[in-house]
Coordinates of C-alpha atoms in Angstrom, one line a residue:
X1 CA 33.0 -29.3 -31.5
X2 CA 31.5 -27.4 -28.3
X3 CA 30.6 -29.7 -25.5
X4 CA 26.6 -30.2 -26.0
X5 CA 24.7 -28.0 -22.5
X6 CA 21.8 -28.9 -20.3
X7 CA 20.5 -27.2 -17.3
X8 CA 20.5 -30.5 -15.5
X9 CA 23.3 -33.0 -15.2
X10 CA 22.6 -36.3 -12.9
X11 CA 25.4 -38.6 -12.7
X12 CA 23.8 -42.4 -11.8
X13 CA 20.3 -43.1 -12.8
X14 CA 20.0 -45.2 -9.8
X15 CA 17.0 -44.8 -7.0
X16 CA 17.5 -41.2 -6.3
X17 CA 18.4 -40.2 -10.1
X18 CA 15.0 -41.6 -11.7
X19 CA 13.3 -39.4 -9.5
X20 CA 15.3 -36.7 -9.8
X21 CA 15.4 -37.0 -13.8
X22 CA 11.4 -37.1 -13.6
X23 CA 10.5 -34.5 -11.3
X24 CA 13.2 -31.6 -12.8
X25 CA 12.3 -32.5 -16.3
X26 CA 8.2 -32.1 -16.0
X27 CA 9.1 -28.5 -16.9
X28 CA 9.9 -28.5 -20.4
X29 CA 11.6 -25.4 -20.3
X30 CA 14.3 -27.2 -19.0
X31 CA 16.6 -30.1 -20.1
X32 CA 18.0 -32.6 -18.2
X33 CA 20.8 -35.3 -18.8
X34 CA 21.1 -38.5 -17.2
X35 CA 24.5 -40.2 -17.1
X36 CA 24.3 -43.9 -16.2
X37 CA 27.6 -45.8 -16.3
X38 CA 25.7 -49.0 -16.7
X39 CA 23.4 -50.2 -19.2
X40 CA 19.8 -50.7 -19.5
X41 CA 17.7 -52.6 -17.3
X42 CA 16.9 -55.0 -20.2
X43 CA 18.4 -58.0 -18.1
X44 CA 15.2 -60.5 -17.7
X45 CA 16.8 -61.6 -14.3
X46 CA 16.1 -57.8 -13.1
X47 CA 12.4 -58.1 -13.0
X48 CA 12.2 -61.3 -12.1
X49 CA 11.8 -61.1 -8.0
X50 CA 13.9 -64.0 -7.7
X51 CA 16.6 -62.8 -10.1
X52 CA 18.6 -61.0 -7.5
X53 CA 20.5 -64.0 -7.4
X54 CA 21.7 -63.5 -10.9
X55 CA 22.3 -59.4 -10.6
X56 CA 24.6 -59.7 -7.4
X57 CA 28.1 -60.1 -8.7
X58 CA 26.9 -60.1 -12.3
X59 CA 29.2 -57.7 -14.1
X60 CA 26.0 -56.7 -16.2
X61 CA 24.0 -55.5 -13.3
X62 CA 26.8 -54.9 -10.2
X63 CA 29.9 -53.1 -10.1
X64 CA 31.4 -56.0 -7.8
X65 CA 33.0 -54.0 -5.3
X66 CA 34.3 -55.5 -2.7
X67 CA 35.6 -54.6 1.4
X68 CA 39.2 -54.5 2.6
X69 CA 40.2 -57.2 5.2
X70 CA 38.4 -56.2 8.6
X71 CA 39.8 -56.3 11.8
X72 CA 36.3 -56.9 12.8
X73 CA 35.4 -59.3 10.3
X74 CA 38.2 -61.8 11.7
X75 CA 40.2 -60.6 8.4
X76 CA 37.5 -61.4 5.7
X77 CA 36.5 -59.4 2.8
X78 CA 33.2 -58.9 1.8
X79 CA 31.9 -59.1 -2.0
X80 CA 29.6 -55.0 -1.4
X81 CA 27.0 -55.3 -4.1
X82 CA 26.1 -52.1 -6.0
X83 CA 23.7 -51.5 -8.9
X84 CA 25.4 -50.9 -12.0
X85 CA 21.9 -50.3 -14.6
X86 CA 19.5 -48.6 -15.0
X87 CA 17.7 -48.7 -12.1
X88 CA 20.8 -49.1 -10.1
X89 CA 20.7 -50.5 -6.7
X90 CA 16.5 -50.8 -7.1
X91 CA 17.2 -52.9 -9.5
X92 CA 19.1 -55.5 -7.6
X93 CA 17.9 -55.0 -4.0
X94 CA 15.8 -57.1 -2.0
X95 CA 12.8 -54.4 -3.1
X96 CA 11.6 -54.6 0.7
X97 CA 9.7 -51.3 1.4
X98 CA 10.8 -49.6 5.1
X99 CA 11.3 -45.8 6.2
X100 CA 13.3 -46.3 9.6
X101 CA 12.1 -45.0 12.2
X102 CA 10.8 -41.1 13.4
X103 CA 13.8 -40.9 15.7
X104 CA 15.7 -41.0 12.9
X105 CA 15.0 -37.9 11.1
X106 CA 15.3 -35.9 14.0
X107 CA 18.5 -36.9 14.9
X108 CA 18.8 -35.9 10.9
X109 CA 17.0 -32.6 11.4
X110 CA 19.4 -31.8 14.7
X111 CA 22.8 -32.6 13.1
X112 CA 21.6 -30.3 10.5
X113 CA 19.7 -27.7 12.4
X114 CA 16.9 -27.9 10.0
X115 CA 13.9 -29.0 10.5
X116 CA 13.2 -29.6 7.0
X117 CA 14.3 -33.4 8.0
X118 CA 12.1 -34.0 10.9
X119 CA 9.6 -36.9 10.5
X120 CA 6.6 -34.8 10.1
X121 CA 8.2 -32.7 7.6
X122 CA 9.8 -35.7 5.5
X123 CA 6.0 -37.7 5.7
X124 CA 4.7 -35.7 2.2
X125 CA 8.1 -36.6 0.8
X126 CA 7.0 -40.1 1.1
X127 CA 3.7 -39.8 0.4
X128 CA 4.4 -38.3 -2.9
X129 CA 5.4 -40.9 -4.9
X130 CA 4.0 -44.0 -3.3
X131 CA 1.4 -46.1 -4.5
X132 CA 0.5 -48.2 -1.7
X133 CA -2.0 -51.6 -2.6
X134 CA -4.1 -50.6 0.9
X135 CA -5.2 -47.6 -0.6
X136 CA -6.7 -49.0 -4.0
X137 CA -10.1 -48.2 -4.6
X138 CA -11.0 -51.9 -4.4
X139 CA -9.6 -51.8 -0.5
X140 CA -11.3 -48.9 1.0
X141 CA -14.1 -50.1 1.7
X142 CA -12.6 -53.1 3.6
X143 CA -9.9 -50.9 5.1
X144 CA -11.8 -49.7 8.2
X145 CA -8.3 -47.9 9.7
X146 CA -8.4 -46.2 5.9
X147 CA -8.0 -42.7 7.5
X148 CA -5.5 -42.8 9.7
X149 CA -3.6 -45.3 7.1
X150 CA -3.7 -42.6 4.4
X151 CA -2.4 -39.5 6.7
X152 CA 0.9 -41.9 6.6
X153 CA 0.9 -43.6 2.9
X154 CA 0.1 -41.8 -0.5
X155 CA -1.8 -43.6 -3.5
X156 CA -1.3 -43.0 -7.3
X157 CA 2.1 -42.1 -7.4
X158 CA 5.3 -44.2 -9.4
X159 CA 6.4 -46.5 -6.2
X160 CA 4.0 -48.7 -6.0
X161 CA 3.7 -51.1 -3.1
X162 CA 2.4 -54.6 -2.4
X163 CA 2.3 -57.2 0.0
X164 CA 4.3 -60.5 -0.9
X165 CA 2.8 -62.7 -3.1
X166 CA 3.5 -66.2 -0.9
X167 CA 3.3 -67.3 3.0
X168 CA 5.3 -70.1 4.5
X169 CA 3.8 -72.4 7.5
X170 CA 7.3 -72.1 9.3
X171 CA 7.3 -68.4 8.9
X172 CA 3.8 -67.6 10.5
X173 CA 4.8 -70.2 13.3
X174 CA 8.4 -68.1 14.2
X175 CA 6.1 -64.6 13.8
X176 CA 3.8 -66.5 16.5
X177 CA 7.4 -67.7 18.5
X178 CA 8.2 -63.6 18.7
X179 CA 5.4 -62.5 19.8
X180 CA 5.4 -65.6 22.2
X181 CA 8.8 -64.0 23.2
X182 CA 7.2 -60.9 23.8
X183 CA 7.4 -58.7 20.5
X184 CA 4.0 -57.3 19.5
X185 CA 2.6 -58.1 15.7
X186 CA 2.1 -55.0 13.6
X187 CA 0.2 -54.0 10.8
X188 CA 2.4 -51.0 9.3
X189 CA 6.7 -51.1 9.8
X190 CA 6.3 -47.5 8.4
X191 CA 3.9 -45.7 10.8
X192 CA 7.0 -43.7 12.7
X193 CA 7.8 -46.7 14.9
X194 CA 8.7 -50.2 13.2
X195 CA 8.8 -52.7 16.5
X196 CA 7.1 -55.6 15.8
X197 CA 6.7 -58.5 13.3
X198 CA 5.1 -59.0 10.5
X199 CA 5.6 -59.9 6.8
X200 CA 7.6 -57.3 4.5
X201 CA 5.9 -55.0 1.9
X202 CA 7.5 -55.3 -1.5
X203 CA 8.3 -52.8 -4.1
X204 CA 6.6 -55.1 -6.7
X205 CA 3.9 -54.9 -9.7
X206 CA 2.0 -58.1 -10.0
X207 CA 4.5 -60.2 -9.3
X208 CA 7.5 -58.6 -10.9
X209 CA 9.6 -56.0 -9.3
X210 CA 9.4 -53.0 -9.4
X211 CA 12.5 -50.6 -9.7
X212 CA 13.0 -47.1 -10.4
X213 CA 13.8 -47.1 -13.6
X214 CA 10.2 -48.8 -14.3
X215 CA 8.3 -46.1 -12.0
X216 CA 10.3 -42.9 -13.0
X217 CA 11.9 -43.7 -16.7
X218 CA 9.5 -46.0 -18.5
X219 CA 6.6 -43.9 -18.7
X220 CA 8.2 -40.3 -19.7
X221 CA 11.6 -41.3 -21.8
X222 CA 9.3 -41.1 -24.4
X223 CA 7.3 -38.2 -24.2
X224 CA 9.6 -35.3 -23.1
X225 CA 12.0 -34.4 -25.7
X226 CA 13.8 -32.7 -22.5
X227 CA 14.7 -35.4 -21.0
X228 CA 18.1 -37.3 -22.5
X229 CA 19.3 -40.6 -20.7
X230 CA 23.3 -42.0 -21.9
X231 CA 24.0 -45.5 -20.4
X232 CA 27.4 -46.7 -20.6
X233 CA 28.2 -42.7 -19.8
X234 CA 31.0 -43.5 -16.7
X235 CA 32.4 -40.1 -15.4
X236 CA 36.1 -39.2 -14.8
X237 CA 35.7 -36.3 -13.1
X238 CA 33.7 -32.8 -12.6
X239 CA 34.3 -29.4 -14.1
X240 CA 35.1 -26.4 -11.9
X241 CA 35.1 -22.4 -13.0
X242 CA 35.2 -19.3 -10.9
X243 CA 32.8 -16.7 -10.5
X244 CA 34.3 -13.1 -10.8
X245 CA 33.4 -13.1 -6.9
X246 CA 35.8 -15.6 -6.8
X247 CA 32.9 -18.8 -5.9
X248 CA 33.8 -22.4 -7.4
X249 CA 30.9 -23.4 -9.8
X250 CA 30.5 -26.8 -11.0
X251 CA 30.3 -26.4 -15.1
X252 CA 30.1 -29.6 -16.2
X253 CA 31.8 -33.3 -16.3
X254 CA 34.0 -35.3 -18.1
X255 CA 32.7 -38.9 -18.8
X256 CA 34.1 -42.0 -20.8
X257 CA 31.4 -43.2 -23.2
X258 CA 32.0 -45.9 -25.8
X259 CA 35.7 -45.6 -25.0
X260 CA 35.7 -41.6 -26.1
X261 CA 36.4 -39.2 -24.0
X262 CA 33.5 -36.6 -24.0
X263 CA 32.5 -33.6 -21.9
X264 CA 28.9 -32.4 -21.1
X265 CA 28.1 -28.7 -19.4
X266 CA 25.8 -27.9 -17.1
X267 CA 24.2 -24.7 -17.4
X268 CA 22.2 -24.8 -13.8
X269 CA 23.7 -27.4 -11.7
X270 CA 25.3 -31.0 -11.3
X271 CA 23.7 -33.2 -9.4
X272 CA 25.7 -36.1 -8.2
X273 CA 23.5 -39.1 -7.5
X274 CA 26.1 -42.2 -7.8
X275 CA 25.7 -43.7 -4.2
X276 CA 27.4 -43.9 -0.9
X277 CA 30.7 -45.6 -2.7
X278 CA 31.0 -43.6 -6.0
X279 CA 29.8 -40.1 -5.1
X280 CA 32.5 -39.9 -2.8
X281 CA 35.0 -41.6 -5.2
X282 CA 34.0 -38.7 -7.7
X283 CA 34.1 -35.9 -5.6
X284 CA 37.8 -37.3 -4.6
X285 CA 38.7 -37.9 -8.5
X286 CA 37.3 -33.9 -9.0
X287 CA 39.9 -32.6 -6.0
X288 CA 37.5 -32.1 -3.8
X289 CA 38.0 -34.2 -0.6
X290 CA 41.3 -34.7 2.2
X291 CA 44.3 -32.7 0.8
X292 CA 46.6 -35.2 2.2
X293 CA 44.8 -38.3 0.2
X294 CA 44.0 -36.6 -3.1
X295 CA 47.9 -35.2 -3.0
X296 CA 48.8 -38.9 -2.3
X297 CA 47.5 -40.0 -5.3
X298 CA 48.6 -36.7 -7.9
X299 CA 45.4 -35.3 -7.9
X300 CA 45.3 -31.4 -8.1
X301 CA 43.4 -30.3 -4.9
X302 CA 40.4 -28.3 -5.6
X303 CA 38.5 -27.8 -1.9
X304 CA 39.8 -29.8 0.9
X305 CA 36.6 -31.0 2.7
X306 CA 38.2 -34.1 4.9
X307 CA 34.7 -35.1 5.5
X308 CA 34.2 -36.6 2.0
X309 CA 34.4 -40.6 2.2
X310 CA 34.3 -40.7 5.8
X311 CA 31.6 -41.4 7.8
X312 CA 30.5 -44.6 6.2
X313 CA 27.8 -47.0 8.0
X314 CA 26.2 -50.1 7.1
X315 CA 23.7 -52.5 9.0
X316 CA 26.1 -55.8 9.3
X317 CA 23.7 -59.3 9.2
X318 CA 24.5 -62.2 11.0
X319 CA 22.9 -65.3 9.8
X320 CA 21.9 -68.1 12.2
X321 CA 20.3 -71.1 10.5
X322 CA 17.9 -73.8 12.2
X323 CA 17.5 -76.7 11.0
X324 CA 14.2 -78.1 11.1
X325 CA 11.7 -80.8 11.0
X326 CA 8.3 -81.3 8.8
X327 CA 8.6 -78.0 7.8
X328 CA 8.7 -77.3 4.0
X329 CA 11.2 -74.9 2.9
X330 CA 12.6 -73.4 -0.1
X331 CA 15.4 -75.6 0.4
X332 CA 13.6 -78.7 0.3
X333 CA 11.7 -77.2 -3.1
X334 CA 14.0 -76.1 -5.3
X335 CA 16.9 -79.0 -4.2
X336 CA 14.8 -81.6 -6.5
X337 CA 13.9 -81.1 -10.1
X338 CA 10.3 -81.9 -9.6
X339 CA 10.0 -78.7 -7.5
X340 CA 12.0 -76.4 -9.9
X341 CA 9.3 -77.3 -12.3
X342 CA 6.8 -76.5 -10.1
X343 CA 8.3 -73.5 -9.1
X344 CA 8.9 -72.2 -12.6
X345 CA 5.1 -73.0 -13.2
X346 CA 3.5 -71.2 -10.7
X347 CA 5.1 -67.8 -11.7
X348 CA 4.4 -68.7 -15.4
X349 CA 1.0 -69.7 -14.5
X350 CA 0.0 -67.0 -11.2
X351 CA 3.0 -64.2 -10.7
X352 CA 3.3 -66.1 -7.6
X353 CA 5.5 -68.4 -5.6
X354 CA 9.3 -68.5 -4.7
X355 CA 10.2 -67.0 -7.9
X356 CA 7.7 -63.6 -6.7
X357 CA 9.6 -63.9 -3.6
X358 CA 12.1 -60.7 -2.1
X359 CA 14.9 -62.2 0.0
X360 CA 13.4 -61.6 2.9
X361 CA 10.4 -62.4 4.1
X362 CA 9.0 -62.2 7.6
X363 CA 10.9 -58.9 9.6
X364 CA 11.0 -58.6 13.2
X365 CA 11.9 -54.9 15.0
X366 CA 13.1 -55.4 19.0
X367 CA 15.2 -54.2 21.3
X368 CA 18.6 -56.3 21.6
X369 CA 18.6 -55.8 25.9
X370 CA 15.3 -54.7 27.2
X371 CA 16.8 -51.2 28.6
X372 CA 17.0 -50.0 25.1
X373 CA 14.3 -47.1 24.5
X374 CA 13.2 -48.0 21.2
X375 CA 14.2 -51.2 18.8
X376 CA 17.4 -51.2 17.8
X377 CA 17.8 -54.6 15.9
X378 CA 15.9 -55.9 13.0
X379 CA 15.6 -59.5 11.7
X380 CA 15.3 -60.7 8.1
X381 CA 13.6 -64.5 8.6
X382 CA 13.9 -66.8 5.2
X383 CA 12.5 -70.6 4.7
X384 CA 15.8 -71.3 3.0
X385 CA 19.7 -71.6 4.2
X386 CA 22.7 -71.6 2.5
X387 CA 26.5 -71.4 3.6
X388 CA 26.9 -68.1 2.0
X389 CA 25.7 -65.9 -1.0
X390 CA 26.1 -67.6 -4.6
X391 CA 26.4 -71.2 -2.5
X392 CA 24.0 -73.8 -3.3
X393 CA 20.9 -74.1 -0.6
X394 CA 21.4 -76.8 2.0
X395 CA 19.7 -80.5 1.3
X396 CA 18.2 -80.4 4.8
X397 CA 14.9 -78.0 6.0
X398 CA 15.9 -74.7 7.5
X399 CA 15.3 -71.3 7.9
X400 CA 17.6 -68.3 8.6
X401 CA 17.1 -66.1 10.8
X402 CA 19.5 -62.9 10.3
X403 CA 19.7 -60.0 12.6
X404 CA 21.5 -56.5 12.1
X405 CA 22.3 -53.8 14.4
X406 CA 20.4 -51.1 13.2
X407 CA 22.2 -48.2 14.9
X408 CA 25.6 -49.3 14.3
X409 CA 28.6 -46.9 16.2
X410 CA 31.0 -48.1 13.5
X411 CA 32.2 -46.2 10.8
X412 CA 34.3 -46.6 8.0
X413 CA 35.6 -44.7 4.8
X414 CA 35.6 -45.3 1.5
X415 CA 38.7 -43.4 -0.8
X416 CA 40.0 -43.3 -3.9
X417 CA 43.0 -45.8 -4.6
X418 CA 44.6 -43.8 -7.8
X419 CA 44.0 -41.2 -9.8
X420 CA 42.4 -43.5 -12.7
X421 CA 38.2 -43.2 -12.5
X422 CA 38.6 -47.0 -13.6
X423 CA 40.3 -48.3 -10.5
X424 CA 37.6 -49.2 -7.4
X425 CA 38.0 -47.2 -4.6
X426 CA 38.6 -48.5 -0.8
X427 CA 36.2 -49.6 0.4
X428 CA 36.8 -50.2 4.7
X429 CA 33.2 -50.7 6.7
X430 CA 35.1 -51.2 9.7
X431 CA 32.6 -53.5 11.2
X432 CA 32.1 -54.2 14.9
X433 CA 34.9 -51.7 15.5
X434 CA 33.2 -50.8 18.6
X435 CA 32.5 -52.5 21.9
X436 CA 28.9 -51.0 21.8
X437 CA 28.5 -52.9 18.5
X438 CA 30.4 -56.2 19.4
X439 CA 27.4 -55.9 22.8
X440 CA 24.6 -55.8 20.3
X441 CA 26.0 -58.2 18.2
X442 CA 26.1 -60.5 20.8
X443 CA 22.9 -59.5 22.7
X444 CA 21.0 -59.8 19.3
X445 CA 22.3 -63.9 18.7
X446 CA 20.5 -64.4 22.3
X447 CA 17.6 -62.9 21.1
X448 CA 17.6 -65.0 17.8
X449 CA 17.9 -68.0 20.3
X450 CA 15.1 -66.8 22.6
X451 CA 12.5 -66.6 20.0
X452 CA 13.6 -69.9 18.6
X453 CA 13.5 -71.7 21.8
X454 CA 9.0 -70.7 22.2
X455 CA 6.2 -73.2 22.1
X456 CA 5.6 -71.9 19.0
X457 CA 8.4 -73.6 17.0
X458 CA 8.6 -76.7 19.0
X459 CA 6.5 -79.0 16.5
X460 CA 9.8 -77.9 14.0
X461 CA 12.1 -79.3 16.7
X462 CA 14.8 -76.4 15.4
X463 CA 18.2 -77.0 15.9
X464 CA 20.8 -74.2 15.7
X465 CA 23.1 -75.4 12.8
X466 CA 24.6 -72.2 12.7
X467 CA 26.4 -70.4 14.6
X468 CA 26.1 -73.4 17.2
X469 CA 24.9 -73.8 20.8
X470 CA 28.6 -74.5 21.9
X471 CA 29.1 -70.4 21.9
X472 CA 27.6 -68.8 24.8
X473 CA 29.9 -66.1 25.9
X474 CA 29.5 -62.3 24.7
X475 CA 33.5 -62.6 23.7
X476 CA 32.8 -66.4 22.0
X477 CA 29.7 -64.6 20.5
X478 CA 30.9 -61.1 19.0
X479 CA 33.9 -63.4 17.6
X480 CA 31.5 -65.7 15.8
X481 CA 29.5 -62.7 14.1
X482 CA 33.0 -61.3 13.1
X483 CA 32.8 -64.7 11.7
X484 CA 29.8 -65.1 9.4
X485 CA 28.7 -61.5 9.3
X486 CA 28.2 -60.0 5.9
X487 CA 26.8 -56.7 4.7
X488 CA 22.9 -56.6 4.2
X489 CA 23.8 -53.7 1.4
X490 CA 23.2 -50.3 3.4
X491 CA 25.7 -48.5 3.0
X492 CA 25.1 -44.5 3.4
X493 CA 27.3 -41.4 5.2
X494 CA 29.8 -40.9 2.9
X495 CA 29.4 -37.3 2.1
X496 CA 26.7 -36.4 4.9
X497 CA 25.1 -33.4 5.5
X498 CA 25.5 -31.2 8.5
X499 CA 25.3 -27.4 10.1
X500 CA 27.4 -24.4 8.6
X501 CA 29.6 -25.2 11.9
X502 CA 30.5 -28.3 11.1
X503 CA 33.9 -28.3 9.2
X504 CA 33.3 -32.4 8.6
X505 CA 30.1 -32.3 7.1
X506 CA 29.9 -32.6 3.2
X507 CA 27.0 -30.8 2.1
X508 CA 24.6 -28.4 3.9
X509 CA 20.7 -29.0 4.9
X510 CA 19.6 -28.4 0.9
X511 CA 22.3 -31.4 -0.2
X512 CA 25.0 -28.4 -1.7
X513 CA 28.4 -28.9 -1.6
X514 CA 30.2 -27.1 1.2
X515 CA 32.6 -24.1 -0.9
X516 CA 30.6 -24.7 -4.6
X517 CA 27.9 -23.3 -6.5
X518 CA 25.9 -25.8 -9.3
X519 CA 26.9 -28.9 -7.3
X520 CA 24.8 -30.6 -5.4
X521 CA 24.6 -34.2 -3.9
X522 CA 21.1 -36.6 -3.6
X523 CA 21.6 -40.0 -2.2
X524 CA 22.3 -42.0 0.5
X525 CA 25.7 -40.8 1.2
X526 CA 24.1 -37.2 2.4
X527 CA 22.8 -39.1 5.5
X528 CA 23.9 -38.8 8.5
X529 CA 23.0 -41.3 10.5
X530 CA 22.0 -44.5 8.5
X531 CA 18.3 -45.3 9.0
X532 CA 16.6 -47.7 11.3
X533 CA 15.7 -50.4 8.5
X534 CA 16.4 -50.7 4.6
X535 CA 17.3 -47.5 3.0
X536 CA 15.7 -47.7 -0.4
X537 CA 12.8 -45.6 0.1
X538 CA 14.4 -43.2 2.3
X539 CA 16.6 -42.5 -0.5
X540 CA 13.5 -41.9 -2.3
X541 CA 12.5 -39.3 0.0
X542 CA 15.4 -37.4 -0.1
X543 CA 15.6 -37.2 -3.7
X544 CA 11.9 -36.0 -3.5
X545 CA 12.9 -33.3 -1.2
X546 CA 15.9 -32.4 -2.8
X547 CA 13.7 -32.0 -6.6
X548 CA 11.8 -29.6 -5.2
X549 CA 15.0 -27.7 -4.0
X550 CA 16.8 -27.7 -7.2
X551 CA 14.2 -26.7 -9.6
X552 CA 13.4 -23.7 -7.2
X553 CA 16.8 -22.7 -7.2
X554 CA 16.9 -23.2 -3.2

């Protein structure tokens, strides 16, 4: 039986591959697969805001990855959450909407020499898709900033965009306690420059999240009969032919689907949209990475390109928990039955509530030492506390107040460790590897302690539970975030994009492979700096760039 053809292959219906299988299958003229190694998004938990708890290390939602032992971890190992559903990682995030900063995409635009990536240039990238609650017709007549607010944020696309659904007493006084301590409120994280504080925006609908399998899939699975989506569809490895001038050309893949061995061509290209840890863990299983490490491991080398699974960066959190006094918190809810009940009501009832609510709350953007030219550390403030994920919340009121270095100088890898697709690949972040980073990491606990310590919180009486007032030195510090850091699940660079000159960059400025025709990559791993903030809707972006790209052949 001949292996069944489509003009469009996209391996991982995650963030970047719903777009992707929506925009390059309007034209009907053209099919498109999309290969999703986990199932649907039928999980209730899923669109249930609160129901991250129950995706993250659920074999039905997350691959369950987890870190190496880190040097700069004091020896842990992390559990590194990635979506494994429709959906993917949108569909287990913390659904907080952020771009990063302007800066950003022109460091992106300079590594690449193309200013395709500047700010100004990614801006209708964004725009295209949002759907931003500000911008309903019911809100323009009380939006008196509507114009300048629109030249930033679209309305009417598939990602739509709300603000949270619940406030907290204790939150609003540590926003006031910032901006006591000298950080300015905002109204917009996403106008170019994020400093400030204010509450997150949400990817949510109404009270339920919003992923991209809801806002790309849903509404068009049905209607174009050139559009096929396999879950379960995990692939082994890529398909390579020669032209007669001698150019590698992606034909197809191989996948394992309902424990049969298949293979599927692609008669335009392959787009590989599996994520900063399996892109590059394919690319290595197809021969197409380090000589030395695919030859470690018997696989038959295809391109060396050493830059594939290198290059990895992730914002590293470090959670310091107050405890405090008179102040309801989510701890002192949902510890008693009474308030379960209540809880589970109010959702039932409204959409609203702790059930509605992302992990995150309240954000803060500052500068870690005030000779720092733009904000360089961002806070994600919760009215709850726990020792660590999947632990029961504490029995006492608190909040946590976690800070990550948003420009971290670490890097890490993330390679293959065998030949078998089945076997999870290294995964080494390498975190607080650096001096520069273990400075910021201390720097950014004094900061936590400065805002704290303002008039504003003083009816709460705070009390640093953890880390402890007892550590006050940078080395005492930077050992105690090696201590209780943990990944806030950012992880992007693995198979970045760069000039023609540069022999370690992946892919060039339109997200090709380096050496290969008909293969191209769209995700997070393509970027070459990781963005100032959550990287969700920057991943978004890119996949709107890169649609446009790909059906024009460019």
């Amino acid at each position: 039986m001949s292996a069944p053809a489509f003009d469009y292959v996209v391996i991982g219906a995650g963030t970047a591959g719903c777009l992707l299988a929506n925009r390059l299958s309007a034209d009907r003229h053209r099919s498109v697969l999309l290969l999703e190694a986990g199932g649907p998004d039928s999980y209730p938990w899923i669109h249930i805001p609160v129901g991250y708890l129950y995706c993250i290390d659920n074999p039905r939602t997350d691959w369950r990855f987890r870190t190496e032992a880190s040097p700069g971890l004091n020896g842990r190992s992390l559990l590194y959450p990635r979506g494994k559903t429709l959906g993917g990682c949108s569909s287990i995030n913390g659904m907080i909407y952020m771009r990063g900063q302007a800066r950003d995409y022109a460091q992106w635009a300079e590594a690449t020499g193309d200013a395709a990536w500047t700010w100004e240039n990614c801006l209708p990238d964004f725009r295209a898709h949002e759907d931003h609650y500000r911008l309903d017709a019911s809100k323009l007549a009380a939006s008196g900033d509507l114009a300048a607010f629109s030249t930033l944020h679209g309305s009417g696309g598939e990602w739509r965009i709300e603000k949270q659904r619940l406030r907290w007493d204790v939150l609003d006084a540590f926003a006031l306690a910032a901006q006591q301590a000298g950080i300015p409120a905002t109204e917009d994280f996403n106008g170019g420059d994020n400093r400030g504080v204010s509450y997150f925006e949400v990817n949510q609908r109404s009270g339920w999240r919003w992923n991209a399998s809801k806002a790309f899939l849903r509404p068009i699975r049905k209607q174009r009969s050139n559009l096929l989506v396999w879950t379960g569809a995990q692939v082994c490895r890529l398909l390579f032919e020669q032209d007669a001038d001698g150019v590698r050309v992606c034909r197809g893949v191989e996948i394992v689907q309902g424990g049969e061995r298949r293979t599927v061509r692609a008669t335009r290209e392959v787009v590989l949209s599996a994520g900063a840890i399996g892109t590059p863990q394919i690319l290595q299983l197809s021969g197409i990475g380090d000589a030395a490490l695919l030859q470690s491991h018997g696989v038959p080398v295809v391109a060396h390109l050493p830059g594939v699974g290198r290059n990895l960066q992730d914002h590293l959190q470090i959670r310091s928990v107050y405890k405090v006094h008179g102040a309801t918190t989510l701890n002192t809810q949902a510890t008693r039955l009474l308030g379960k009940a209540k809880i589970g009501l109010e959702y039932a009832l409204k959409r609203s509530g702790p059930m509605s609510m992302a992990p995150s709350q309240l954000g803060i953007f500052t500068k870690s030492d005030a000779a720092r030219a733009h904000a360089n550390i961002q806070y994600h403030v919760q009215p709850l506390s726990l020792d660590a994920f999947g632990q029961p919340l504490h029995d006492f009121p608190a909040i946590t107040a976690s800070v990550c270095n948003l420009n971290p100088t670490s890097r890490g890898s993330v390679h293959i460790r065998s030949a078998d697709f089945s076997d999870a690949p290294l995964i080494a972040p390498d975190y607080l590897s650096t001096e520069e980073d273990r400075r910021v990491a201390a720097d950014s606990l004094r900061v936590t302690r400065h805002i704290a310590a303002q008039p504003a919180m003083a009816r709460y009486k705070p009390e640093e539970f953890k880390p402890g007032p007892q550590y006050e030195t940078d080395e005492q510090l930077a050992r105690l975030a090696g201590d209780i850091g943990t990944t806030i699940f950012h992880p992007v660079g693995t198979a970045r994009m760069g000039a023609a000159s540069d022999e370690t960059a992946v892919v060039d400025s339109h997200l090709r492979v380096r050496g290969f025709r008909g293969l191209r990559v769209v995700d997070a791993s393509v970027m070459p700096t990781i963005t100032s903030g959550n990287t969700n809707s920057p991943t978004l972006m890119i996949a709107e760039k890169a649609s446009r790209w790909i059906a024009a052949g460019q």
